[in-house]
JSON list of C-alpha atoms in Angstrom, two decimals:
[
{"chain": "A", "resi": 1, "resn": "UNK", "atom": "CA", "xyz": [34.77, 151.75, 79.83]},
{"chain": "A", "resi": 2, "resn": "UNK", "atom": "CA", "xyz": [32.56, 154.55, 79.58]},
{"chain": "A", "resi": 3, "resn": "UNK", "atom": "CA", "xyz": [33.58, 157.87, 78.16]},
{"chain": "A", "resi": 4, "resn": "UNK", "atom": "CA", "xyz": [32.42, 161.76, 78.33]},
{"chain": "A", "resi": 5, "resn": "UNK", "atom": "CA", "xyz": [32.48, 164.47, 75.52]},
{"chain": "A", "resi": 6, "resn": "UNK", "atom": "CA", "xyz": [35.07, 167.35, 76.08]},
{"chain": "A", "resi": 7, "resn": "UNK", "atom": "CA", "xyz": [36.41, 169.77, 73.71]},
{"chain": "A", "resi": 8, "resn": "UNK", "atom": "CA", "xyz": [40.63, 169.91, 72.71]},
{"chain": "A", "resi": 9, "resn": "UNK", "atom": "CA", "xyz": [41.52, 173.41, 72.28]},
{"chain": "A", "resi": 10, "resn": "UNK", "atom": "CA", "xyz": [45.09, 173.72, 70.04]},
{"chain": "A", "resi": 11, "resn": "UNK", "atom": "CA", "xyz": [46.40, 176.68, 70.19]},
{"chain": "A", "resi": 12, "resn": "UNK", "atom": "CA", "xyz": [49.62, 177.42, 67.51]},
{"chain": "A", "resi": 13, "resn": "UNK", "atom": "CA", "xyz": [51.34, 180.10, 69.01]},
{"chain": "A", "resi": 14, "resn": "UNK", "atom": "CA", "xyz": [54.67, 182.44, 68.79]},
{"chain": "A", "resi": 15, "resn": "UNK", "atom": "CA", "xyz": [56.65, 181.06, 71.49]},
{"chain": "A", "resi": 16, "resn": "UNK", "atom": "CA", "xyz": [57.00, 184.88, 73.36]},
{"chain": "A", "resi": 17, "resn": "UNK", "atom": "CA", "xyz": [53.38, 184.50, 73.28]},
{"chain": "A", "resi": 18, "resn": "UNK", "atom": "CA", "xyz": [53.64, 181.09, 75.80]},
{"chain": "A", "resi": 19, "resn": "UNK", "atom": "CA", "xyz": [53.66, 183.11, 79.20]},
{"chain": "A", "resi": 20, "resn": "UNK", "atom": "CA", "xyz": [50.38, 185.17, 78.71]},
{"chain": "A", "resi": 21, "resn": "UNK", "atom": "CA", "xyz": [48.97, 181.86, 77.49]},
{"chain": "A", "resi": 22, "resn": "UNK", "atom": "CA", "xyz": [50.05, 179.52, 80.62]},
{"chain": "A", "resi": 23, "resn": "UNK", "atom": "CA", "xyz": [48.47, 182.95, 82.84]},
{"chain": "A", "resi": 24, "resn": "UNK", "atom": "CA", "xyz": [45.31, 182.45, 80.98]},
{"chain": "A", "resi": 25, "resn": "UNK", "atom": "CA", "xyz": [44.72, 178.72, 81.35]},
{"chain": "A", "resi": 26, "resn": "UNK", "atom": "CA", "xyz": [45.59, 179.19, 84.93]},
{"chain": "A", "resi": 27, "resn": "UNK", "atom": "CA", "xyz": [42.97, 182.02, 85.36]},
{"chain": "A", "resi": 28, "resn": "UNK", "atom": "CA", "xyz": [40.50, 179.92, 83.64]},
{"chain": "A", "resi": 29, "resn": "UNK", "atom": "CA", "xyz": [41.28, 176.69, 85.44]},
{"chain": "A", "resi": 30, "resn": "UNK", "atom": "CA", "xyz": [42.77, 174.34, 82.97]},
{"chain": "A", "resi": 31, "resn": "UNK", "atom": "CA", "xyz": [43.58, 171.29, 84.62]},
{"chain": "A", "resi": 32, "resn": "UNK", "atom": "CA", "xyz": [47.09, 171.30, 82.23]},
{"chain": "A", "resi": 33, "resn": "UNK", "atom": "CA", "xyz": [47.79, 171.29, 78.95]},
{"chain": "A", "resi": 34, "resn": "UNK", "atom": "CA", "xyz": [50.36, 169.47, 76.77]},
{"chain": "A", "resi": 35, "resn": "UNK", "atom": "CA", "xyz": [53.50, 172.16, 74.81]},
{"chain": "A", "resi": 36, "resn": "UNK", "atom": "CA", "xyz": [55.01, 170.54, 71.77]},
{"chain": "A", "resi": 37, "resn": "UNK", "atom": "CA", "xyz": [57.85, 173.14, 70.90]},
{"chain": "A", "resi": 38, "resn": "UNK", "atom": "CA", "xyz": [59.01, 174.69, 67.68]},
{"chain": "A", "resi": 39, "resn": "UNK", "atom": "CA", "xyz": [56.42, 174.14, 65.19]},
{"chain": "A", "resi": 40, "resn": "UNK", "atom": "CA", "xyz": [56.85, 174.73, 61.56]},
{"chain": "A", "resi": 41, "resn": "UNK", "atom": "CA", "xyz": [54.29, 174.91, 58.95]},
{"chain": "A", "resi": 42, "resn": "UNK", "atom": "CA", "xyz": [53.52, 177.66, 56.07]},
{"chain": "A", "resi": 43, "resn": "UNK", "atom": "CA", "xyz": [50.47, 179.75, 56.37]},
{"chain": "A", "resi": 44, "resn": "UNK", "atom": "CA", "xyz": [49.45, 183.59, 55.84]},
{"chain": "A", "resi": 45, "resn": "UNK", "atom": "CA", "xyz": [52.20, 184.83, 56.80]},
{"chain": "A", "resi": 46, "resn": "UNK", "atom": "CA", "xyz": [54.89, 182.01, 54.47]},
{"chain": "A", "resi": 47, "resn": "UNK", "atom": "CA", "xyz": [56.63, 179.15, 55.70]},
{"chain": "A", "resi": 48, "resn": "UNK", "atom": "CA", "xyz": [57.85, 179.46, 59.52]},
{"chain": "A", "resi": 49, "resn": "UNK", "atom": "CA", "xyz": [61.54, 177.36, 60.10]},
{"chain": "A", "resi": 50, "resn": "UNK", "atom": "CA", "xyz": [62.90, 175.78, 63.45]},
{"chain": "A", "resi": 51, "resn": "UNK", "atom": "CA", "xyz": [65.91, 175.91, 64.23]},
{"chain": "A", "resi": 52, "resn": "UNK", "atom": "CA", "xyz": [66.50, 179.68, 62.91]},
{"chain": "A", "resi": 53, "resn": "UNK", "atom": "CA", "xyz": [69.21, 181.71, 64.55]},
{"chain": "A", "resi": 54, "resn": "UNK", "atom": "CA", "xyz": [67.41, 182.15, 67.35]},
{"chain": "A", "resi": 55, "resn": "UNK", "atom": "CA", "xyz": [63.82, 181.40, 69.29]},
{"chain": "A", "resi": 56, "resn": "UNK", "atom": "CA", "xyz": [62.55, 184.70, 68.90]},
{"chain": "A", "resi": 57, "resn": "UNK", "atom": "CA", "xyz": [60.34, 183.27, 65.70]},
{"chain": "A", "resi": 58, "resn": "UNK", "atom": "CA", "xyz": [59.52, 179.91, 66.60]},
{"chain": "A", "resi": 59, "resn": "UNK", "atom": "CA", "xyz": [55.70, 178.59, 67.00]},
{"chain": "A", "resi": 60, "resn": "UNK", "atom": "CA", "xyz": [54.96, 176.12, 69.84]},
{"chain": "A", "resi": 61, "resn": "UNK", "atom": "CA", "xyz": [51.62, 174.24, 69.90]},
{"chain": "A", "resi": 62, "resn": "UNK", "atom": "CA", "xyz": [49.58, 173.90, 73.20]},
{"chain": "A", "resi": 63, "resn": "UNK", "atom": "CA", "xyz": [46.52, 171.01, 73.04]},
{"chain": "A", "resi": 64, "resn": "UNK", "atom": "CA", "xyz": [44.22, 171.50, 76.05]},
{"chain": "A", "resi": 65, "resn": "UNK", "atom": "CA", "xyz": [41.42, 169.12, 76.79]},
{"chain": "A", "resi": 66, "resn": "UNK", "atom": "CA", "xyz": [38.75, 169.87, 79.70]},
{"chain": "A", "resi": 67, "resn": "UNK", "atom": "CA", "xyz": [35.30, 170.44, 80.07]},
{"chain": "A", "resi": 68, "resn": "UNK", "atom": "CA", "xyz": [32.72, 172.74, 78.05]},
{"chain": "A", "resi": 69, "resn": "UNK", "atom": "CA", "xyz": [32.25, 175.48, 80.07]},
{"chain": "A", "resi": 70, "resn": "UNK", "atom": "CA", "xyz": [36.23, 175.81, 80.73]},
{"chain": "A", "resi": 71, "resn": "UNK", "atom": "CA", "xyz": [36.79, 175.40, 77.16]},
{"chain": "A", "resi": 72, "resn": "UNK", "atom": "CA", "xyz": [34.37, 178.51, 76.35]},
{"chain": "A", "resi": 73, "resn": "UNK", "atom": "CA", "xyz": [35.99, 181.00, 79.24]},
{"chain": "A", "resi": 74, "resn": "UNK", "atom": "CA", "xyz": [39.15, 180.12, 77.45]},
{"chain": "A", "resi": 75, "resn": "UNK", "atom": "CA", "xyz": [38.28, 180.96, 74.35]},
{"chain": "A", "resi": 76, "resn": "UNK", "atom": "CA", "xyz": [36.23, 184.22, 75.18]},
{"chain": "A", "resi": 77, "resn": "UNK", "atom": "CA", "xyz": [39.42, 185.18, 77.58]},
{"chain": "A", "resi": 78, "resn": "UNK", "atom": "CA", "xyz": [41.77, 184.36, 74.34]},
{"chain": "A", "resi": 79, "resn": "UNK", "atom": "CA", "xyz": [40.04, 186.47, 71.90]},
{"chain": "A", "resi": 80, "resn": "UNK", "atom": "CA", "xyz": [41.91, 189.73, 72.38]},
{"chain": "A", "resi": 81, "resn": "UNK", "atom": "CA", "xyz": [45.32, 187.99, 73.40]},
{"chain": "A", "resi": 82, "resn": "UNK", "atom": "CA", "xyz": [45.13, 185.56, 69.66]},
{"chain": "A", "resi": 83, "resn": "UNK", "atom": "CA", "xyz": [44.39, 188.86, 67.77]},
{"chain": "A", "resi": 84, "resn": "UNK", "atom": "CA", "xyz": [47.74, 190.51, 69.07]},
{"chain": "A", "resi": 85, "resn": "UNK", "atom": "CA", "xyz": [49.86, 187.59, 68.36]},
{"chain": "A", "resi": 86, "resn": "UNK", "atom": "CA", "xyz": [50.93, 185.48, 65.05]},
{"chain": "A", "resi": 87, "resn": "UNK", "atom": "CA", "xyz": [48.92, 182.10, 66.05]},
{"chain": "A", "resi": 88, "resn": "UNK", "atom": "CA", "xyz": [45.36, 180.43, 65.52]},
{"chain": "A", "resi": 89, "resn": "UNK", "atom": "CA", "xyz": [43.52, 178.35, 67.77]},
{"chain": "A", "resi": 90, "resn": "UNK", "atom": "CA", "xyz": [40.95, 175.47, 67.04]},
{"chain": "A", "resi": 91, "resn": "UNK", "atom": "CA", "xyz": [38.86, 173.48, 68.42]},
{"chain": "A", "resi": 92, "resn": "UNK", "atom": "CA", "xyz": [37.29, 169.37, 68.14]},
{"chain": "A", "resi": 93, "resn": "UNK", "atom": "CA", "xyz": [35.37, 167.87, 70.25]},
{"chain": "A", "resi": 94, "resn": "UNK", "atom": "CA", "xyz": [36.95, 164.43, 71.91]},
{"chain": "A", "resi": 95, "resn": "UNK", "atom": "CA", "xyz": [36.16, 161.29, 73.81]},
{"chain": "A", "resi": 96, "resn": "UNK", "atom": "CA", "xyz": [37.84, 161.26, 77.06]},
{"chain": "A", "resi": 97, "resn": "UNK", "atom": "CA", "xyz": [37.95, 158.28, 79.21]},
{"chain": "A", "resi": 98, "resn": "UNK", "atom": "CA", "xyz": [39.17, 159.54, 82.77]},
{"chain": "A", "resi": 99, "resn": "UNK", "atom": "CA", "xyz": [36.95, 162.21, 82.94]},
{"chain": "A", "resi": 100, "resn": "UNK", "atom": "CA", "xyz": [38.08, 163.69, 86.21]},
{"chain": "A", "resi": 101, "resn": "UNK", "atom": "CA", "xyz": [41.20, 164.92, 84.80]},
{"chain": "A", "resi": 102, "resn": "UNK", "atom": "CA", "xyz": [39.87, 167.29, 82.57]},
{"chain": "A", "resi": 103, "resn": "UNK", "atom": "CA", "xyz": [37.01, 168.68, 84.92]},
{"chain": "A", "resi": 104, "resn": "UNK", "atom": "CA", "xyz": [38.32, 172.17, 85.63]},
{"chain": "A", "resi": 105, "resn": "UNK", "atom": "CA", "xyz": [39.45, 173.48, 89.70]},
{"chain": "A", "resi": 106, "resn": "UNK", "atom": "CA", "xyz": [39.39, 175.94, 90.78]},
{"chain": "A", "resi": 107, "resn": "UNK", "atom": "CA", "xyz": [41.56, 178.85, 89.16]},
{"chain": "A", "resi": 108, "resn": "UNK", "atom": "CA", "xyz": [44.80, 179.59, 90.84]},
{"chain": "A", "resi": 109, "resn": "UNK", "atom": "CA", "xyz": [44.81, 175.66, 91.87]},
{"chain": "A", "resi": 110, "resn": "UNK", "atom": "CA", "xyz": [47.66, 173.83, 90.88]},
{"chain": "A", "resi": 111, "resn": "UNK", "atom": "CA", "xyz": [47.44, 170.86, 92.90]}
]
């Protein structure tokens, strides 16, 4: 099986921050992305808790995998948006074997 370089974007994120992010990877044409709600972890900003009182706190993580020029207009569109909102965002390079699902469409596609 052959495979293709891509890059994984992560993006750890205040979950009233999800919305504007979903827009975004829609404008930029992210083929999808994967949520994995209420993270905890301790950072700058101390230790952040699930399962508080209520959502209003919690981080979510969003992993994103396409193609290198999608991957770049997300992260150039993203710049402002991170800086406004607790949250970092990474990215690795990755080995993808079914290449055509990461390929971006064009944006405002959701088939």
């Amino acid at each position: 099986m052959s495979s293709e370089t891509h890059r994984k974007i992560e993006f750890i994120i205040e979950k009233a921050a999800l919305p504007k992010l979903r827009d975004v990877l829609q404008e930029v044409g992210a083929r999808g992305y994967t949520i994995v709600p209420v993270v905890e972890g301790c950072g700058e900003h101390g230790r952040r808790r699930a399962a508080d009182l209520s959502d209003v706190f919690d981080n979510v993580m969003v992993i994103v995998v396409t193609d290198r020029p999608t991957s770049e207009r997300l992260l150039e569109r993203c710049a402002t948006f991170i800086q406004q909102h607790v949250g970092i965002v990474y990215g690795v390079d990755v080995e993808v074997i079914r290449q055509g699902r990461f390929t971006a469409r064009p944006a405002g596609n959701r088939t």
